XYZ file of C-alpha atoms in Angstrom:
657
model
C 148.515 90.454 53.734
C 147.827 87.431 55.955
C 150.614 86.027 58.018
C 151.594 82.418 57.375
C 150.447 79.779 59.871
C 153.966 79.290 61.239
C 154.501 83.014 61.738
C 151.129 83.228 63.476
C 152.110 80.374 65.789
C 155.426 82.050 66.660
C 153.646 85.293 67.419
C 151.213 83.539 69.758
C 154.125 81.878 71.556
C 155.853 85.200 72.220
C 152.673 86.982 73.288
C 151.190 84.332 75.545
C 154.241 82.797 77.208
C 156.945 85.368 76.945
C 160.501 84.645 75.895
C 161.879 84.493 79.454
C 159.546 81.689 80.542
C 158.821 79.770 77.373
C 160.477 76.535 76.395
C 159.769 75.104 72.982
C 159.068 71.407 72.697
C 162.352 71.008 70.841
C 164.217 72.573 73.789
C 162.443 70.302 76.252
C 163.164 67.169 74.223
C 166.786 68.081 73.577
C 169.074 66.118 71.277
C 169.755 63.234 73.664
C 167.720 60.402 75.132
C 166.858 62.420 78.283
C 165.506 65.957 78.526
C 167.833 68.731 79.721
C 164.802 69.968 81.702
C 164.249 66.677 83.516
C 162.658 67.392 86.923
C 161.932 71.052 86.109
C 158.617 72.830 85.642
C 158.180 74.216 82.148
C 155.629 76.075 80.080
C 155.276 75.259 76.410
C 152.646 74.993 73.756
C 151.652 72.915 70.778
C 148.764 71.534 68.785
C 147.108 68.382 70.126
C 147.688 65.581 67.598
C 146.371 62.558 69.511
C 144.268 62.006 72.625
C 143.963 58.808 74.692
C 141.567 58.867 77.620
C 139.541 56.473 79.717
C 140.264 53.462 81.898
C 143.094 51.307 80.587
C 144.355 53.902 78.092
C 147.849 55.405 78.104
C 146.175 58.431 79.705
C 147.111 61.669 78.069
C 147.699 63.513 74.825
C 150.438 64.428 72.390
C 151.248 67.996 71.356
C 153.507 69.081 68.547
C 155.233 72.306 67.571
C 156.171 71.982 63.912
C 159.688 73.191 63.077
C 160.356 74.478 66.592
C 164.041 74.474 65.694
C 166.315 73.560 62.793
C 168.010 70.628 64.550
C 166.784 67.305 63.074
C 167.931 65.421 66.200
C 165.348 67.142 68.436
C 161.739 66.054 68.421
C 158.904 68.494 67.733
C 156.401 66.508 69.813
C 155.919 65.468 73.423
C 153.504 63.392 75.502
C 151.486 65.080 78.244
C 150.440 62.591 80.909
C 146.971 63.592 82.093
C 144.225 61.070 82.857
C 141.588 63.845 82.742
C 142.924 66.053 79.968
C 140.236 68.720 79.815
C 140.191 70.958 77.805
C 142.572 69.176 75.398
C 141.134 67.894 72.125
C 142.716 66.981 68.800
C 143.301 70.100 66.708
C 143.451 72.582 69.598
C 146.445 74.823 70.190
C 147.159 74.581 73.926
C 149.530 76.118 76.424
C 150.803 73.488 78.878
C 152.561 74.020 82.197
C 153.890 71.022 84.074
C 156.899 69.033 85.256
C 159.240 67.269 82.852
C 159.984 63.677 83.818
C 161.728 60.709 82.241
C 159.228 57.896 82.800
C 160.600 54.475 81.844
C 162.522 55.985 78.943
C 159.992 58.465 77.589
C 160.214 62.232 78.041
C 156.814 63.521 79.193
C 155.127 66.394 80.967
C 153.123 65.474 84.052
C 151.073 67.318 86.693
C 150.021 69.475 83.774
C 147.537 72.311 83.362
C 146.432 73.385 79.917
C 144.894 76.491 78.396
C 143.330 76.620 74.954
C 144.853 79.284 72.713
C 143.141 78.434 69.449
C 143.209 75.690 66.869
C 145.482 74.447 64.144
C 146.717 71.476 62.198
C 149.909 69.442 62.147
C 150.978 67.631 59.004
C 152.447 64.227 59.916
C 156.102 63.531 59.243
C 156.563 60.796 56.638
C 158.716 57.846 57.666
C 160.224 55.300 55.312
C 161.643 52.088 56.763
C 164.299 51.074 57.473
C 165.755 53.826 59.615
C 169.510 54.243 59.647
C 169.561 52.833 63.177
C 167.105 51.940 65.911
C 168.252 54.932 67.996
C 166.978 57.260 65.261
C 163.431 56.763 66.588
C 164.345 59.065 69.498
C 164.248 62.151 67.260
C 160.599 61.417 66.436
C 159.419 60.702 69.986
C 156.026 62.322 70.592
C 155.563 63.376 66.954
C 152.709 62.628 64.559
C 154.064 60.218 61.930
C 152.791 58.751 58.689
C 154.037 55.592 56.937
C 153.115 56.095 53.283
C 152.237 52.979 51.350
C 151.911 49.479 52.735
C 153.302 47.872 55.880
C 153.052 44.140 56.582
C 152.207 42.499 59.892
C 155.293 40.473 60.766
C 154.556 39.655 64.411
C 151.300 39.057 66.274
C 152.487 37.163 69.351
C 151.757 40.084 71.717
C 148.502 41.064 70.010
C 146.168 39.088 72.276
C 147.857 40.021 75.552
C 148.882 43.614 74.887
C 147.060 44.784 71.753
C 150.280 45.116 69.747
C 151.328 44.253 66.198
C 154.819 44.532 64.763
C 154.955 45.940 61.239
C 157.646 46.000 58.564
C 157.847 46.550 54.804
C 157.700 42.756 54.445
C 157.629 39.673 56.639
C 160.922 39.365 58.534
C 162.655 36.061 57.850
C 165.365 34.449 59.974
C 168.634 35.504 58.321
C 169.984 31.948 58.046
C 166.860 30.980 56.148
C 168.356 32.775 53.133
C 171.938 33.701 54.102
C 174.462 30.886 54.460
C 176.820 31.466 57.438
C 179.641 29.788 55.486
C 178.945 30.356 51.785
C 178.471 33.736 50.127
C 176.057 32.074 47.680
C 173.033 30.447 49.365
C 172.631 26.753 48.693
C 176.309 25.979 49.096
C 177.403 22.843 50.900
C 180.111 24.146 53.230
C 179.109 23.051 56.718
C 181.915 24.419 58.885
C 183.382 27.832 59.576
C 181.725 31.244 59.736
C 183.163 33.168 56.797
C 179.788 34.721 55.950
C 178.525 35.255 59.521
C 178.940 39.035 59.212
C 176.208 39.084 56.571
C 173.913 37.139 58.903
C 174.423 39.576 61.751
C 174.029 42.584 59.458
C 170.605 41.265 58.477
C 169.638 40.878 62.140
C 170.638 44.500 62.716
C 168.702 45.676 59.670
C 165.534 43.956 60.852
C 165.899 45.576 64.272
C 165.371 49.045 62.789
C 163.121 47.946 59.935
C 160.050 47.479 62.128
C 157.567 49.579 64.047
C 155.310 48.395 66.828
C 151.657 49.364 66.424
C 149.978 49.755 69.825
C 146.263 50.052 70.555
C 146.697 52.958 73.004
C 145.707 50.813 75.991
C 147.795 49.644 78.934
C 145.562 46.836 80.160
C 146.456 43.208 79.492
C 144.201 41.077 77.280
C 142.215 44.064 75.947
C 138.581 43.475 75.096
C 137.612 43.733 72.355
C 140.807 42.817 70.548
C 141.937 45.600 68.207
C 141.894 45.211 64.421
C 140.472 41.673 64.639
C 139.593 40.078 61.309
C 136.526 38.117 60.214
C 138.136 34.831 61.306
C 138.838 36.120 64.802
C 142.547 36.676 64.309
C 145.211 38.910 62.769
C 147.782 36.894 60.829
C 151.249 37.964 59.693
C 151.028 38.822 56.027
C 148.074 41.117 56.706
C 148.780 44.623 55.423
C 148.127 48.159 56.692
C 148.001 51.126 54.313
C 149.040 54.735 55.052
C 149.305 54.258 58.794
C 149.257 57.368 61.015
C 149.988 57.747 64.707
C 151.967 59.416 67.462
C 155.302 57.859 68.402
C 155.487 56.851 72.050
C 157.999 54.884 74.138
C 156.978 52.383 76.804
C 157.843 48.897 78.034
C 161.208 49.059 76.295
C 159.908 49.786 72.775
C 159.099 52.687 70.528
C 155.493 52.257 69.512
C 152.984 54.017 67.323
C 149.733 55.026 68.996
C 147.270 55.125 66.088
C 145.485 58.270 64.987
C 142.434 57.826 62.807
C 141.423 54.608 61.073
C 143.870 51.728 60.800
C 143.297 50.496 57.246
C 144.045 46.793 57.563
C 143.616 44.101 54.936
C 143.523 40.701 56.615
C 145.487 37.715 55.347
C 143.033 34.791 55.310
C 143.561 31.456 56.962
C 144.664 28.939 54.312
C 142.777 25.828 53.237
C 144.663 22.544 53.212
C 146.963 22.579 50.157
C 146.532 20.306 47.175
C 149.848 18.648 46.404
C 148.851 16.224 43.672
C 150.398 12.832 43.003
C 149.035 9.455 44.041
C 150.654 9.328 47.491
C 150.471 12.120 50.045
C 153.050 12.372 52.855
C 153.009 14.804 55.768
C 155.152 15.769 58.725
C 154.183 17.648 61.890
C 155.809 18.436 65.215
C 152.783 18.045 67.508
C 154.274 20.118 70.365
C 154.451 17.623 73.214
C 151.474 15.311 72.917
C 151.666 13.745 76.385
C 149.001 11.604 78.003
C 150.925 11.876 81.254
C 149.308 15.034 82.570
C 151.051 17.930 84.286
C 154.436 17.555 82.581
C 155.561 18.741 79.124
C 152.181 18.843 77.427
C 148.602 19.122 78.667
C 148.267 19.889 82.361
C 144.838 18.279 82.833
C 142.287 16.162 80.995
C 140.454 19.190 79.619
C 143.610 20.525 78.024
C 144.470 17.086 76.630
C 141.025 16.794 75.079
C 141.328 20.184 73.406
C 144.865 19.418 72.242
C 143.726 16.096 70.776
C 140.771 17.758 69.026
C 143.016 20.265 67.273
C 145.602 17.676 66.237
C 142.950 15.312 64.931
C 141.424 18.113 62.887
C 144.825 18.722 61.273
C 145.573 15.042 60.649
C 142.154 14.406 59.154
C 142.354 17.492 56.938
C 145.802 16.560 55.615
C 144.476 13.097 54.708
C 148.009 11.767 54.225
C 148.908 8.221 53.305
C 151.900 8.424 55.640
C 152.699 10.785 58.519
C 155.943 11.571 60.347
C 154.890 12.926 63.751
C 157.318 14.347 66.306
C 157.289 15.239 70.013
C 155.010 12.501 71.245
C 155.611 11.303 74.777
C 158.249 8.598 74.971
C 155.992 5.710 75.968
C 153.552 3.304 74.356
C 150.452 5.193 75.478
C 150.475 8.661 73.889
C 151.042 7.656 70.262
C 148.497 4.843 70.516
C 145.993 7.231 72.125
C 146.299 9.656 69.203
C 146.257 6.830 66.649
C 143.137 5.242 68.142
C 141.373 8.615 68.220
C 142.293 9.196 64.567
C 140.896 5.802 63.555
C 137.679 6.504 65.437
C 137.386 9.649 63.345
C 138.283 8.218 59.914
C 137.348 4.558 60.268
C 138.619 1.598 62.271
C 141.928 0.225 61.011
C 142.485 3.053 58.526
C 145.876 3.916 59.994
C 148.530 1.788 61.665
C 151.561 3.094 63.499
C 155.165 2.209 64.231
C 157.819 3.636 66.525
C 160.885 2.927 68.637
C 161.139 4.053 72.244
C 163.888 6.494 73.065
C 166.514 5.166 75.442
C 166.039 6.020 79.091
C 162.883 7.515 80.549
C 161.074 10.737 79.724
C 161.480 12.905 76.670
C 159.776 12.619 73.314
C 159.948 10.461 70.205
C 158.800 10.329 66.606
C 156.242 7.935 65.144
C 155.039 6.926 61.695
C 151.348 6.519 60.915
C 150.425 4.998 57.532
C 147.182 4.238 55.712
C 146.869 0.469 55.499
C 144.811 0.525 52.307
C 147.466 2.590 50.528
C 150.787 1.249 51.820
C 152.319 -2.003 52.988
C 155.584 -2.144 54.942
C 158.121 -4.273 53.039
C 161.139 -3.868 55.309
C 161.789 -4.024 58.989
C 161.519 -0.764 60.906
C 165.040 0.673 60.952
C 166.233 2.924 63.753
C 169.283 5.094 64.396
C 169.507 5.788 68.108
C 172.040 6.484 70.831
C 174.904 8.988 70.615
C 174.864 11.611 69.122
C 171.039 11.542 69.142
C 168.512 12.459 71.819
C 165.753 10.307 70.272
C 165.486 7.559 67.636
C 165.332 8.413 63.940
C 163.261 5.757 62.187
C 162.941 4.583 58.584
C 160.330 2.268 57.109
C 160.283 0.804 53.627
C 156.841 0.814 52.001
C 155.271 -0.625 48.878
C 152.341 1.236 47.352
C 149.438 -1.199 47.224
C 148.087 0.165 43.939
C 151.215 -0.286 41.828
C 153.982 -1.819 43.946
C 156.199 1.272 43.875
C 158.681 1.183 46.746
C 160.124 3.979 48.839
C 161.854 4.533 52.164
C 160.199 6.973 54.542
C 162.398 8.523 57.248
C 161.723 10.795 60.222
C 164.064 13.522 61.485
C 164.046 15.454 64.755
C 167.461 16.991 65.426
C 168.677 18.652 68.630
C 166.922 21.940 69.374
C 168.546 25.384 69.381
C 167.851 25.959 73.096
C 171.059 26.757 74.952
C 170.462 24.796 78.169
C 173.825 23.460 79.443
C 175.597 24.180 76.142
C 179.394 24.056 76.331
C 182.333 24.307 73.957
C 181.491 24.067 70.261
C 177.813 23.692 71.144
C 177.648 27.229 72.520
C 176.239 29.975 70.323
C 178.956 30.869 67.806
C 177.296 34.191 66.856
C 176.697 32.962 63.320
C 172.898 32.879 63.456
C 172.664 29.131 64.139
C 172.273 29.388 67.934
C 173.341 26.621 70.319
C 174.070 22.937 69.730
C 174.840 23.420 66.045
C 177.838 21.108 66.415
C 175.537 18.437 67.801
C 173.139 18.896 64.883
C 176.041 18.632 62.441
C 177.134 15.367 64.065
C 173.583 14.047 63.832
C 173.261 15.025 60.173
C 176.557 13.300 59.317
C 175.480 10.137 61.123
C 172.098 10.135 59.390
C 173.355 10.528 55.825
C 175.654 7.533 56.381
C 172.811 5.523 57.953
C 170.402 6.326 55.126
C 172.985 5.465 52.480
C 173.478 2.063 54.109
C 169.718 1.474 54.193
C 169.324 2.265 50.504
C 172.135 -0.154 49.711
C 170.858 -2.966 51.939
C 167.201 -2.736 50.887
C 167.773 -1.949 47.238
C 165.234 0.862 47.542
C 166.733 4.058 46.141
C 163.634 6.271 46.415
C 163.690 7.904 49.866
C 161.613 10.696 51.405
C 162.922 12.321 54.599
C 160.608 14.581 56.611
C 160.703 16.201 60.003
C 161.796 18.944 62.378
C 165.458 19.612 61.613
C 165.745 22.541 64.066
C 167.897 24.181 61.405
C 166.952 26.921 58.970
C 167.303 26.422 55.231
C 170.905 27.641 54.819
C 172.336 26.203 58.026
C 175.052 23.581 58.359
C 172.986 20.408 58.982
C 171.099 20.971 55.742
C 174.338 21.685 53.898
C 175.480 18.218 54.967
C 172.371 16.649 53.440
C 172.780 18.633 50.227
C 176.424 17.606 50.001
C 175.275 13.967 50.119
C 173.080 14.477 47.065
C 169.767 14.800 48.883
C 167.426 17.446 47.497
C 165.312 19.823 49.556
C 161.939 19.798 47.819
C 160.325 22.885 49.412
C 160.592 26.401 47.979
C 163.534 28.518 49.126
C 161.244 31.092 50.776
C 159.191 28.583 52.760
C 158.779 28.972 56.520
C 157.251 26.817 59.235
C 158.144 28.473 62.531
C 158.172 31.854 64.264
C 160.774 32.831 66.865
C 161.756 36.190 68.330
C 160.589 38.430 65.535
C 161.295 36.374 62.433
C 160.040 33.379 60.475
C 161.992 30.502 59.026
C 161.806 26.891 57.931
C 162.769 24.425 60.649
C 160.619 21.701 59.091
C 161.822 20.279 55.798
C 161.376 17.526 53.255
C 164.389 16.011 51.495
C 164.395 13.343 48.813
C 166.805 11.249 46.826
C 166.851 12.154 43.122
C 164.691 9.128 42.221
C 161.892 10.206 44.540
C 162.387 13.906 43.876
C 161.642 13.305 40.192
C 158.272 11.807 41.188
C 157.172 14.745 43.376
C 154.173 16.711 42.124
C 154.341 19.408 44.811
C 155.696 20.092 48.306
C 154.338 22.878 50.501
C 154.037 24.122 54.069
C 150.514 24.523 55.460
C 150.585 27.691 57.584
C 148.168 26.775 60.353
C 150.408 27.446 63.372
C 153.310 29.859 62.902
C 150.977 32.653 61.744
C 148.540 32.211 64.644
C 148.960 33.763 68.120
C 150.161 31.306 70.769
C 147.202 32.421 72.899
C 144.896 30.473 70.543
C 146.188 27.093 71.730
C 144.438 24.539 73.977
C 145.644 25.793 77.391
C 143.112 26.602 80.109
C 144.107 30.271 80.193
C 143.092 30.487 76.530
C 139.735 28.754 76.954
C 137.698 31.834 75.985
C 139.565 32.000 72.663
C 139.716 28.264 71.960
C 138.586 27.185 68.501
C 138.148 23.432 67.830
C 139.928 23.588 64.488
C 143.387 23.063 63.018
C 144.720 26.540 63.803
C 147.397 26.686 66.502
C 147.328 22.926 67.065
C 151.116 23.234 67.506
C 153.887 25.801 67.111
C 155.290 24.251 63.905
C 153.515 24.211 60.558
C 153.053 20.836 58.862
C 154.804 19.977 55.603
C 152.965 18.100 52.834
C 154.455 16.276 49.847
C 152.598 14.663 46.960
C 154.344 12.231 44.631
C 153.429 9.802 41.855
C 154.217 6.264 42.975
C 153.947 4.961 39.405
C 157.320 6.573 38.715
C 159.018 4.553 41.472
C 160.806 1.266 40.995
C 158.800 -1.872 41.775
C 161.842 -4.137 42.031
C 162.393 -7.817 41.245
C 161.553 -8.916 44.780
C 158.054 -7.501 44.692
C 157.372 -8.781 41.187
C 158.254 -12.363 42.180
C 156.791 -12.302 45.679
C 153.096 -12.807 44.778
C 154.092 -15.819 42.633
C 156.308 -17.338 45.296
C 153.852 -17.805 48.180
C 150.347 -16.906 49.255
C 149.017 -16.390 52.775
C 145.474 -16.938 54.030
C 144.253 -16.554 57.627
C 141.682 -19.184 58.510
C 138.701 -18.795 60.813
C 140.642 -20.808 63.373
C 143.340 -18.105 63.492
C 145.936 -20.249 61.721
C 148.284 -18.672 59.204
C 148.092 -20.814 56.064
C 151.196 -20.168 53.979
C 151.152 -21.856 50.561
C 154.584 -21.917 48.878
C 154.709 -22.105 45.094
C 158.383 -21.230 44.508
C 160.523 -24.307 45.371
C 163.400 -22.051 46.351
C 161.332 -20.836 49.323
C 160.756 -24.269 50.829
C 162.634 -24.271 54.123
C 163.172 -20.484 53.944
C 163.195 -18.222 56.998
C 159.754 -16.853 57.902
C 159.540 -13.490 59.653
C 156.272 -11.944 60.855
C 156.102 -8.336 62.128
C 153.252 -6.373 63.633
C 152.260 -2.942 62.319
C 154.750 -1.280 64.666
C 157.612 -3.177 63.046
C 158.197 -5.485 66.043
C 159.128 -9.062 65.136
C 156.510 -11.479 66.555
C 157.669 -14.611 64.704
C 161.060 -15.633 63.319
C 161.513 -19.297 62.382
C 162.767 -21.766 59.789
C 160.139 -24.452 59.096
C 160.604 -28.042 57.894
C 160.316 -28.804 54.216
C 156.759 -28.420 52.971
C 154.661 -26.563 50.438
C 151.972 -25.630 52.991
C 152.679 -24.248 56.456
C 149.972 -23.898 59.119
C 151.136 -21.676 61.942
C 149.088 -20.512 64.971
C 148.803 -16.745 65.266
C 147.955 -15.613 68.789
C 148.711 -11.930 68.437
C 146.445 -8.952 69.026
C 144.019 -7.921 66.274
C 145.572 -5.744 63.597
C 147.805 -5.682 60.537
C 150.778 -8.090 60.248
C 153.541 -8.356 57.676
C 155.154 -11.621 56.599
C 158.348 -12.309 54.710
C 159.960 -15.516 53.401
C 163.665 -15.192 52.579
C 165.869 -17.963 51.253
C 169.649 -18.116 51.465
C 169.913 -17.809 47.663
C 168.066 -14.497 47.672
C 164.585 -15.734 46.767
C 161.934 -13.680 48.525
C 158.185 -13.480 49.062
C 156.342 -10.987 51.226
C 152.834 -9.855 52.018
C 150.451 -8.878 54.778
C 147.372 -10.136 56.581
C 144.914 -8.866 59.169
C 143.957 -10.658 62.365
C 140.398 -9.788 63.297
C 140.445 -11.539 66.681
């Protein structure tokens, strides 16, 4: 009768090594983080399960002794560091003599000599995530593992530099994207306290031991070729790997799987620009420091600026929005105009106009609005909420849709970031998942909902769309404040727009008043940035990987909203305005204003440029026809006649010279 494989292996161990000298792999590994044989010379044996040789590899091989004891806390495998591991090969049973060392957290045998005893096979140990705790990985160190089923790529930010991907059963989402720190039921409107913070922190802990790092077996930085690269030159989160096998190693502070055999990866494709329907398309994008002043927050030289501009223009052109809210442009009158002019060169002169308000003081960033002049006409002044508690202006513009007269307010948002620089008191991290400066963001949200309510009352325009970078995930306090005011978040609950430290979440949002929300056809996030490695951006050090397309034009994904303007209120003012006065610009540059409504004779005339700056504000003598010199720069201008009894007329004209 033939002996079983395990009995045969035990017999070989006793014959070749001898019980007085032999140490099993389980004995060497021990039940703790460090080996009880650390610093000693040992002799052991096992079957080679994985081999990594050559320049830039981890340099060595893994051996395993299946069931070398009955203690589940001791590993059956160990790494043998040997840059020239002859005669080791996968499937050989080898006797190894060498010194046990703890090298940066991993138990390994070094200065090793090996003798081939025969051959054999090791069945991998199946692992199902999550583990009970992160420390449980220690019991599998050096062993051949298998992850049955499907794992999802949830992090690729170290893929380009180190050849690593982080995998989990599903994409890891920031806990406060779906767990409210204050309310047990997500979507609540409590914006103070931390009664549900324990659930947030429990989710963080779960994600910590619900992932495994897949390594490419190399130690060199920026490996060439990149491992597991897809047909579009990238590996995006959402890609899946089936029945992964590898040896568990520990290095650079992480347990990592060194792959054995083929990595069966199915690549998530890059998405086309979404269709959102409706007659008006709105978009928002944090452009990640578009600065024409070189060497500061954005591009460091003209080459970088050119590549940054190319990527942003590709995104803006592809989105083809009628109105944009753009954030993190340099706080001057050069950067936003530079990007606007470049966009108009691409899509046609005069297609888009812009408006903004400088932030107080020098430096920093601001938000701007670009709008398509053939689609929209500003019908209000440009409103701004600036100063304390804000770091930058928040602007609102009232528009009329040229095709049907539907009116809406369009507002930008860019709240205080989560970075903890100089945070004190209530702005320090409260360990509730919302990071630093949450009190400041709450104050800003409270100030904004009051400001917006006043604007809706003063303009009579109840349809409002609010878009921007809120620096708050979906269930965090600032958004609770907006929901409590009756504003509706129009994106799906599982949307995300940003990646940070291992998880995804939505920092970029779109909110609407009920009147505008009812008109929305669709609202989506276009995942062109958060799913792409940062090393695909415009920086000089990434020049060899640079692609002149939309992908990784920023670190935030843009948000797109489509709505049907025919469902919006036109309003009495707009219905009467075309009958009350008509404006024609003569070849001599004079503004010829012909008044047909007697109530508007002697009314106040206001003229604004496309940025919302007032260039003319006067009350003219009685007369049905006014001829007024216009000496402004070429571009779009808005005019408005307003009488003391409430009569109103408004329109726009273009100066060509």
